[in-house]
Amino acid sequence: MKSLESFPRINLGILPTPIHKLENISRLLGRNIYIKRDDMTGLGLGGNKIRKLEFLLADAKAQGAEIVFTTGGAQSNHAMLTAAAAGKLGMKAVLVLKQRGVTDCVGNQLLERLMGTDVRFVDTDDYADIYAEMDRIGKEMGRPYYKIPCGGSNALGALGYVACAKEIAGQGLHFDHIICAEGSGGTMAGLALGAKLFLPGTTVHGMMVDTDPFDLITPALMREAAELLEISPEITPEDYPLRDMCGPGYAIASEAGNAAVSLVAEREGIFLDPVYTGKAFAGLLELAKEGAFAETDNILFLHSGGAGGLFAIKMETAPDEL
Ligand SMILES: *Cc1c(COP(=O)(O)O)cnc(C)c1O
């Protein structure tokens, strides 16, 4: 196996992020629930994308890129954090975002305005069109550029979460279960592969917050990341259990997700977000209710961030959206 340390990586995050017990929720559920604070990765408003960007932007720099492109929805946390990281590294970020969703100057749009980020909206959901637009703008600008896919979820980005699994292994506690949100797949794939390598006896559960075919995307990304590490572990569906927590749609609040956001805010003073982590925590509550966790199990919830989007989404779920 090629070591993680042999990949170019730029230190962007304040790592390791803390792990602590959610005392009140643990009491409520009668189970040992811990949280990994990747909302505190330290750049921008924190979040999971920082770990991926450490590998992706190192690759961009190594290739001599001066401009970094990425994409996502109008309120993409990933896009905002890419702009924050690029700025810190003296690179120019150009965000080619889908027009769909909240494009007002609130949430991540506001943060991009504050950073002076070059944001372009395109009226398409087709990634082929979006990447073609990046090439068009890149050529127009006439400087070397690098394209980061939606969510930073390619094999190289996923290495950020393979490294996170290794980090968790070094933090002293054994976890029987890890729960994370799955939106573009890199976090789940990285953690699930990383658990196979560094966390024996840990099952990573992906809580799907979008409707993409994650049963195909997750193992494919795990295999591609494994290939980068020059290993070929056997990967079966037991390695990446998935649960549909999307509700009425991607980036549309769900009742269960909002209830989880409120519960964790009220009992623990920690803010989840309605698009990713609230829905993922609702999945944790469902698993607990179904008896998936033994009383002696240690369960780790990955708080993957999302604070930027928290201020751009309606918490009321309109009845016609349910
Ligand atoms: C992007 C994102 C996720 C999902 O991670 P993926 O690697 O895209 O599946 C989860 N939580 C937050 C807050 C995010 O911004």
Short mmCIF file of C-alpha atoms and ligand atoms in Angstrom, two decimals:
data_model
loop_
_atom_site.label_atom_id
_atom_site.label_comp_id
_atom_site.label_asym_id
_atom_site.label_seq_id
_atom_site.Cartn_x
_atom_site.Cartn_y
_atom_site.Cartn_z
CA MET A 1 0.00 0.00 0.00
CA LYS A 2 1.16 3.46 -0.87
CA SER A 3 1.15 5.61 2.27
CA LEU A 4 -1.23 8.57 2.59
CA GLU A 5 1.79 10.67 3.50
CA SER A 6 3.28 10.13 0.05
CA PHE A 7 0.53 12.24 -1.58
CA PRO A 8 1.03 15.99 -1.92
CA ARG A 9 -1.13 17.63 0.73
CA ILE A 10 -1.44 21.25 1.82
CA ASN A 11 -2.30 21.79 5.45
CA LEU A 12 -5.53 23.82 5.45
CA GLY A 13 -7.43 22.42 8.41
CA ILE A 14 -6.80 22.57 12.13
CA LEU A 15 -6.49 18.83 12.69
CA PRO A 16 -7.23 16.53 14.39
CA THR A 17 -10.76 17.76 15.02
CA PRO A 18 -12.10 16.96 18.49
CA ILE A 19 -14.27 13.98 19.37
CA HIS A 20 -16.52 14.30 22.40
CA LYS A 21 -19.55 12.61 23.85
CA LEU A 22 -23.06 14.01 23.38
CA GLU A 23 -23.98 13.46 27.04
CA ASN A 24 -27.62 14.54 26.90
CA ILE A 25 -28.47 12.74 23.65
CA SER A 26 -26.66 9.63 24.94
CA ARG A 27 -28.84 9.70 28.05
CA LEU A 28 -31.95 10.27 25.95
CA LEU A 29 -31.23 7.31 23.64
CA GLY A 30 -29.62 5.05 26.25
CA ARG A 31 -26.68 4.69 23.86
CA ASN A 32 -23.12 6.09 23.73
CA ILE A 33 -23.24 8.79 21.08
CA TYR A 34 -20.08 10.74 20.24
CA ILE A 35 -19.53 13.51 17.72
CA LYS A 36 -16.52 14.26 15.53
CA ARG A 37 -16.33 17.99 15.07
CA ASP A 38 -15.46 18.38 11.42
CA ASP A 39 -17.58 21.52 11.61
CA MET A 40 -14.44 22.85 13.33
CA THR A 41 -11.87 22.17 10.61
CA GLY A 42 -10.87 25.80 10.97
CA LEU A 43 -11.08 27.43 7.54
CA GLY A 44 -14.14 29.39 6.40
CA LEU A 45 -16.94 28.11 8.60
CA GLY A 46 -15.37 24.67 8.80
CA GLY A 47 -16.77 21.49 7.32
CA ASN A 48 -15.78 18.30 5.55
CA LYS A 49 -14.64 19.84 2.27
CA ILE A 50 -11.44 21.15 3.88
CA ARG A 51 -10.02 17.61 4.18
CA LYS A 52 -10.64 16.94 0.49
CA LEU A 53 -9.23 20.31 -0.54
CA GLU A 54 -5.96 19.56 1.25
CA PHE A 55 -5.30 16.88 -1.39
CA LEU A 56 -7.06 18.52 -4.35
CA LEU A 57 -5.43 21.93 -4.05
CA ALA A 58 -2.02 20.34 -3.48
CA ASP A 59 -2.55 18.57 -6.79
CA ALA A 60 -3.67 21.82 -8.42
CA LYS A 61 -0.54 23.61 -7.16
CA ALA A 62 1.69 20.74 -8.27
CA GLN A 63 0.21 21.08 -11.75
CA GLY A 64 0.96 24.80 -11.74
CA ALA A 65 -2.66 25.95 -11.68
CA GLU A 66 -3.39 29.60 -10.91
CA ILE A 67 -7.17 29.32 -11.24
CA VAL A 68 -9.38 26.69 -9.56
CA PHE A 69 -12.85 25.97 -10.82
CA THR A 70 -15.52 24.13 -8.96
CA THR A 71 -19.28 23.74 -9.07
CA GLY A 72 -22.34 22.87 -7.02
CA GLY A 73 -25.68 24.36 -6.08
CA ALA A 74 -26.08 28.08 -5.39
CA GLN A 75 -25.61 27.39 -1.66
CA SER A 76 -22.79 24.86 -2.04
CA ASN A 77 -20.66 24.71 1.11
CA HIS A 78 -17.99 23.03 -0.98
CA ALA A 79 -17.83 25.92 -3.47
CA MET A 80 -17.60 28.52 -0.69
CA LEU A 81 -14.83 26.59 1.08
CA THR A 82 -12.94 26.11 -2.19
CA ALA A 83 -12.98 29.89 -2.63
CA ALA A 84 -11.78 30.39 0.97
CA ALA A 85 -8.96 27.87 0.56
CA ALA A 86 -7.92 29.16 -2.86
CA GLY A 87 -7.75 32.72 -1.52
CA LYS A 88 -5.56 31.62 1.36
CA LEU A 89 -3.22 29.88 -1.08
CA GLY A 90 -3.01 32.84 -3.45
CA MET A 91 -5.04 31.18 -6.20
CA LYS A 92 -8.11 32.55 -7.96
CA ALA A 93 -11.33 30.58 -7.53
CA VAL A 94 -14.08 30.70 -10.13
CA LEU A 95 -17.35 29.11 -9.02
CA VAL A 96 -19.65 27.92 -11.80
CA LEU A 97 -22.82 27.29 -9.86
CA LYS A 98 -26.24 25.92 -10.75
CA GLN A 99 -28.86 28.61 -10.71
CA ARG A 100 -31.37 26.38 -8.93
CA GLY A 101 -31.99 27.18 -5.23
CA VAL A 102 -31.38 30.29 -3.10
CA THR A 103 -29.24 32.70 -5.15
CA ASP A 104 -29.95 35.76 -2.96
CA CYS A 105 -27.00 37.31 -1.17
CA VAL A 106 -27.53 35.16 1.92
CA GLY A 107 -25.77 32.14 3.38
CA ASN A 108 -22.82 30.97 1.30
CA GLN A 109 -23.58 33.59 -1.37
CA LEU A 110 -23.02 36.28 1.25
CA LEU A 111 -19.73 34.70 2.32
CA GLU A 112 -18.60 34.59 -1.32
CA ARG A 113 -19.50 38.25 -1.69
CA LEU A 114 -17.38 39.01 1.38
CA MET A 115 -14.42 37.19 -0.16
CA GLY A 116 -14.87 38.89 -3.52
CA THR A 117 -15.26 35.50 -5.21
CA ASP A 118 -15.87 35.25 -8.96
CA VAL A 119 -19.27 33.49 -9.07
CA ARG A 120 -20.98 32.57 -12.37
CA PHE A 121 -24.44 31.07 -12.49
CA VAL A 122 -25.39 28.65 -15.23
CA ASP A 123 -28.93 27.65 -16.03
CA THR A 124 -28.28 23.92 -16.35
CA ASP A 125 -28.05 20.82 -14.17
CA ASP A 126 -25.87 19.00 -16.67
CA TYR A 127 -22.30 18.61 -15.43
CA ALA A 128 -20.94 18.11 -18.95
CA ASP A 129 -22.22 21.62 -19.81
CA ILE A 130 -20.77 23.01 -16.57
CA TYR A 131 -17.30 21.54 -17.17
CA ALA A 132 -17.40 22.81 -20.75
CA GLU A 133 -18.21 26.29 -19.42
CA MET A 134 -15.19 26.03 -17.07
CA ASP A 135 -12.96 25.22 -20.05
CA ARG A 136 -14.41 28.16 -21.96
CA ILE A 137 -13.76 30.59 -19.08
CA GLY A 138 -10.34 29.06 -18.38
CA LYS A 139 -9.22 29.56 -21.98
CA GLU A 140 -10.63 33.08 -21.97
CA MET A 141 -8.60 33.90 -18.85
CA GLY A 142 -5.51 32.41 -20.46
CA ARG A 143 -3.93 31.12 -17.26
CA PRO A 144 -3.38 27.52 -16.09
CA TYR A 145 -6.48 26.16 -14.37
CA TYR A 146 -7.66 23.12 -12.43
CA LYS A 147 -11.19 21.73 -12.27
CA ILE A 148 -12.51 20.30 -9.01
CA PRO A 149 -15.67 18.22 -9.39
CA CYS A 150 -18.89 18.84 -7.48
CA GLY A 151 -18.33 18.27 -3.75
CA GLY A 152 -14.64 17.54 -4.34
CA SER A 153 -15.78 13.95 -4.68
CA ASN A 154 -13.24 12.20 -6.84
CA ALA A 155 -10.77 9.56 -5.67
CA LEU A 156 -8.14 12.12 -4.68
CA GLY A 157 -10.65 14.15 -2.63
CA ALA A 158 -11.91 10.97 -0.96
CA LEU A 159 -8.38 10.41 0.38
CA GLY A 160 -9.13 13.27 2.77
CA TYR A 161 -11.62 10.99 4.49
CA VAL A 162 -9.38 7.93 4.31
CA ALA A 163 -6.98 10.14 6.27
CA CYS A 164 -9.82 11.11 8.62
CA ALA A 165 -10.44 7.42 9.42
CA LYS A 166 -6.75 7.11 10.27
CA GLU A 167 -7.06 10.23 12.45
CA ILE A 168 -10.03 8.68 14.30
CA ALA A 169 -8.02 5.48 14.86
CA GLY A 170 -5.41 7.60 16.63
CA GLN A 171 -7.89 9.34 18.92
CA GLY A 172 -8.12 6.49 21.41
CA LEU A 173 -11.72 5.23 21.39
CA HIS A 174 -13.09 2.29 19.43
CA PHE A 175 -16.29 3.04 17.53
CA ASP A 176 -18.67 0.31 16.45
CA HIS A 177 -20.56 2.65 14.13
CA ILE A 178 -19.80 5.89 12.32
CA ILE A 179 -22.66 7.87 10.78
CA CYS A 180 -22.13 10.47 8.07
CA ALA A 181 -24.14 12.36 5.48
CA GLU A 182 -23.70 11.41 1.83
CA GLY A 183 -24.27 14.16 -0.74
CA SER A 184 -21.71 13.61 -3.49
CA GLY A 185 -20.10 10.51 -2.02
CA GLY A 186 -16.47 11.35 -1.27
CA THR A 187 -16.86 11.57 2.49
CA MET A 188 -18.68 8.25 2.83
CA ALA A 189 -16.43 6.46 0.34
CA GLY A 190 -13.28 7.77 2.03
CA LEU A 191 -14.48 6.88 5.52
CA ALA A 192 -15.74 3.44 4.47
CA LEU A 193 -12.44 2.62 2.75
CA GLY A 194 -10.49 4.17 5.62
CA ALA A 195 -12.43 2.06 8.14
CA LYS A 196 -11.45 -1.10 6.23
CA LEU A 197 -7.81 -0.02 6.50
CA PHE A 198 -7.56 1.60 9.91
CA LEU A 199 -10.72 0.90 11.95
CA PRO A 200 -11.35 -2.85 12.21
CA GLY A 201 -14.79 -3.59 13.62
CA THR A 202 -16.24 -0.21 12.65
CA THR A 203 -19.23 0.05 10.28
CA VAL A 204 -19.66 3.36 8.44
CA HIS A 205 -23.26 4.25 7.57
CA GLY A 206 -23.99 6.67 4.73
CA MET A 207 -27.10 8.79 5.12
CA MET A 208 -28.12 9.77 1.61
CA VAL A 209 -29.38 13.35 1.29
CA ASP A 210 -29.65 13.33 -2.50
CA THR A 211 -31.21 10.91 -4.99
CA ASP A 212 -28.10 9.87 -6.95
CA PRO A 213 -27.35 6.11 -7.25
CA PHE A 214 -25.06 5.96 -4.23
CA ASP A 215 -25.20 2.15 -4.23
CA LEU A 216 -23.05 2.43 -7.39
CA ILE A 217 -21.21 5.69 -6.67
CA THR A 218 -19.94 4.68 -3.21
CA PRO A 219 -18.17 1.40 -4.11
CA ALA A 220 -16.86 2.92 -7.36
CA LEU A 221 -15.25 5.81 -5.47
CA MET A 222 -13.93 3.40 -2.81
CA ARG A 223 -12.27 1.31 -5.54
CA GLU A 224 -10.80 4.36 -7.29
CA ALA A 225 -9.40 5.69 -4.01
CA ALA A 226 -8.01 2.23 -3.22
CA GLU A 227 -6.36 2.22 -6.65
CA LEU A 228 -4.58 5.49 -5.81
CA LEU A 229 -3.30 3.75 -2.69
CA GLU A 230 -2.23 0.81 -4.86
CA ILE A 231 -4.41 -1.70 -3.04
CA SER A 232 -7.43 -3.72 -4.15
CA PRO A 233 -9.44 -4.69 -1.08
CA GLU A 234 -12.58 -6.77 -1.51
CA ILE A 235 -15.52 -4.33 -1.27
CA THR A 236 -19.01 -5.63 -0.56
CA PRO A 237 -22.29 -3.82 0.26
CA GLU A 238 -21.72 -4.62 3.97
CA ASP A 239 -18.83 -2.16 3.82
CA TYR A 240 -21.07 0.76 2.93
CA PRO A 241 -24.62 0.45 4.35
CA LEU A 242 -26.77 3.27 3.01
CA ARG A 243 -30.04 4.82 4.12
CA ASP A 244 -32.29 7.18 2.21
CA MET A 245 -32.73 10.32 4.33
CA CYS A 246 -33.35 12.72 1.44
CA GLY A 247 -37.01 13.41 2.24
CA PRO A 248 -38.66 15.85 -0.17
CA GLY A 249 -35.46 16.46 -2.12
CA TYR A 250 -31.85 17.60 -2.06
CA ALA A 251 -31.47 20.92 -0.22
CA ILE A 252 -35.16 20.88 0.73
CA ALA A 253 -35.62 20.58 4.48
CA SER A 254 -37.30 17.43 5.79
CA GLU A 255 -39.43 17.23 8.90
CA ALA A 256 -37.21 14.53 10.43
CA GLY A 257 -34.07 16.49 9.58
CA ASN A 258 -35.39 19.71 11.09
CA ALA A 259 -36.45 17.86 14.25
CA ALA A 260 -32.90 16.50 14.55
CA VAL A 261 -31.41 19.99 14.02
CA SER A 262 -33.63 21.28 16.84
CA LEU A 263 -32.92 18.34 19.15
CA VAL A 264 -29.13 18.67 18.90
CA ALA A 265 -29.29 22.47 19.19
CA GLU A 266 -31.56 22.31 22.23
CA ARG A 267 -29.84 19.49 24.12
CA GLU A 268 -26.20 19.99 23.15
CA GLY A 269 -25.86 23.59 21.94
CA ILE A 270 -24.49 22.35 18.60
CA PHE A 271 -25.94 23.50 15.28
CA LEU A 272 -26.43 20.97 12.54
CA ASP A 273 -27.72 22.07 9.13
CA PRO A 274 -30.99 21.12 7.41
CA VAL A 275 -29.42 20.00 4.10
CA TYR A 276 -26.87 17.42 5.30
CA THR A 277 -26.11 16.90 8.95
CA GLY A 278 -29.67 17.29 10.27
CA LYS A 279 -30.92 14.62 7.88
CA ALA A 280 -27.93 12.42 8.73
CA PHE A 281 -28.58 12.77 12.45
CA ALA A 282 -32.23 11.89 11.83
CA GLY A 283 -30.88 8.68 10.27
CA LEU A 284 -28.86 8.01 13.42
CA LEU A 285 -32.04 8.43 15.49
CA GLU A 286 -33.87 5.96 13.19
CA LEU A 287 -31.08 3.38 13.52
CA ALA A 288 -31.18 3.76 17.31
CA LYS A 289 -34.96 3.31 17.31
CA GLU A 290 -34.70 0.20 15.14
CA GLY A 291 -32.27 -1.35 17.64
CA ALA A 292 -29.23 -1.23 15.35
CA PHE A 293 -26.96 -0.17 18.23
CA ALA A 294 -26.14 -2.34 21.25
CA GLU A 295 -26.05 -0.73 24.69
CA THR A 296 -22.28 -1.13 24.89
CA ASP A 297 -21.63 0.16 21.35
CA ASN A 298 -19.83 3.44 20.76
CA ILE A 299 -21.44 5.44 17.98
CA LEU A 300 -19.70 8.36 16.27
CA PHE A 301 -21.61 11.02 14.35
CA LEU A 302 -19.56 13.00 11.83
CA HIS A 303 -20.54 16.66 12.01
CA SER A 304 -19.53 17.61 8.48
CA GLY A 305 -20.34 21.32 8.81
CA GLY A 306 -22.88 23.26 6.77
CA ALA A 307 -23.09 26.42 8.85
CA GLY A 308 -23.08 28.64 5.74
CA GLY A 309 -26.25 27.08 4.40
CA LEU A 310 -27.98 27.29 7.77
CA PHE A 311 -28.79 30.93 7.07
CA ALA A 312 -30.17 30.38 3.59
CA ILE A 313 -32.84 27.76 4.00
CA LYS A 314 -36.43 27.91 5.16
CA MET A 315 -36.90 25.73 8.20
CA GLU A 316 -40.65 25.39 7.61
CA THR A 317 -41.31 22.57 5.21
CA ALA A 318 -44.23 23.68 3.07
CA PRO A 319 -46.99 21.03 3.04
CA ASP A 320 -46.82 20.69 -0.75
CA GLU A 321 -43.15 19.78 -0.47
CA LEU A 322 -43.89 16.79 1.75
C1 LIG B 1 -20.80 18.32 1.09
C2 LIG B 1 -21.33 18.10 2.44
C3 LIG B 1 -21.64 16.80 2.91
C4 LIG B 1 -21.59 15.59 2.04
O1 LIG B 1 -20.31 15.14 1.75
P1 LIG B 1 -20.04 14.42 0.36
O2 LIG B 1 -18.62 14.05 0.44
O3 LIG B 1 -20.35 15.42 -0.69
O4 LIG B 1 -20.96 13.25 0.26
C5 LIG B 1 -22.06 16.65 4.21
N1 LIG B 1 -22.20 17.72 5.02
C6 LIG B 1 -21.95 18.96 4.61
C7 LIG B 1 -22.18 20.07 5.53
C8 LIG B 1 -21.50 19.20 3.30
O5 LIG B 1 -21.26 20.47 2.90
#
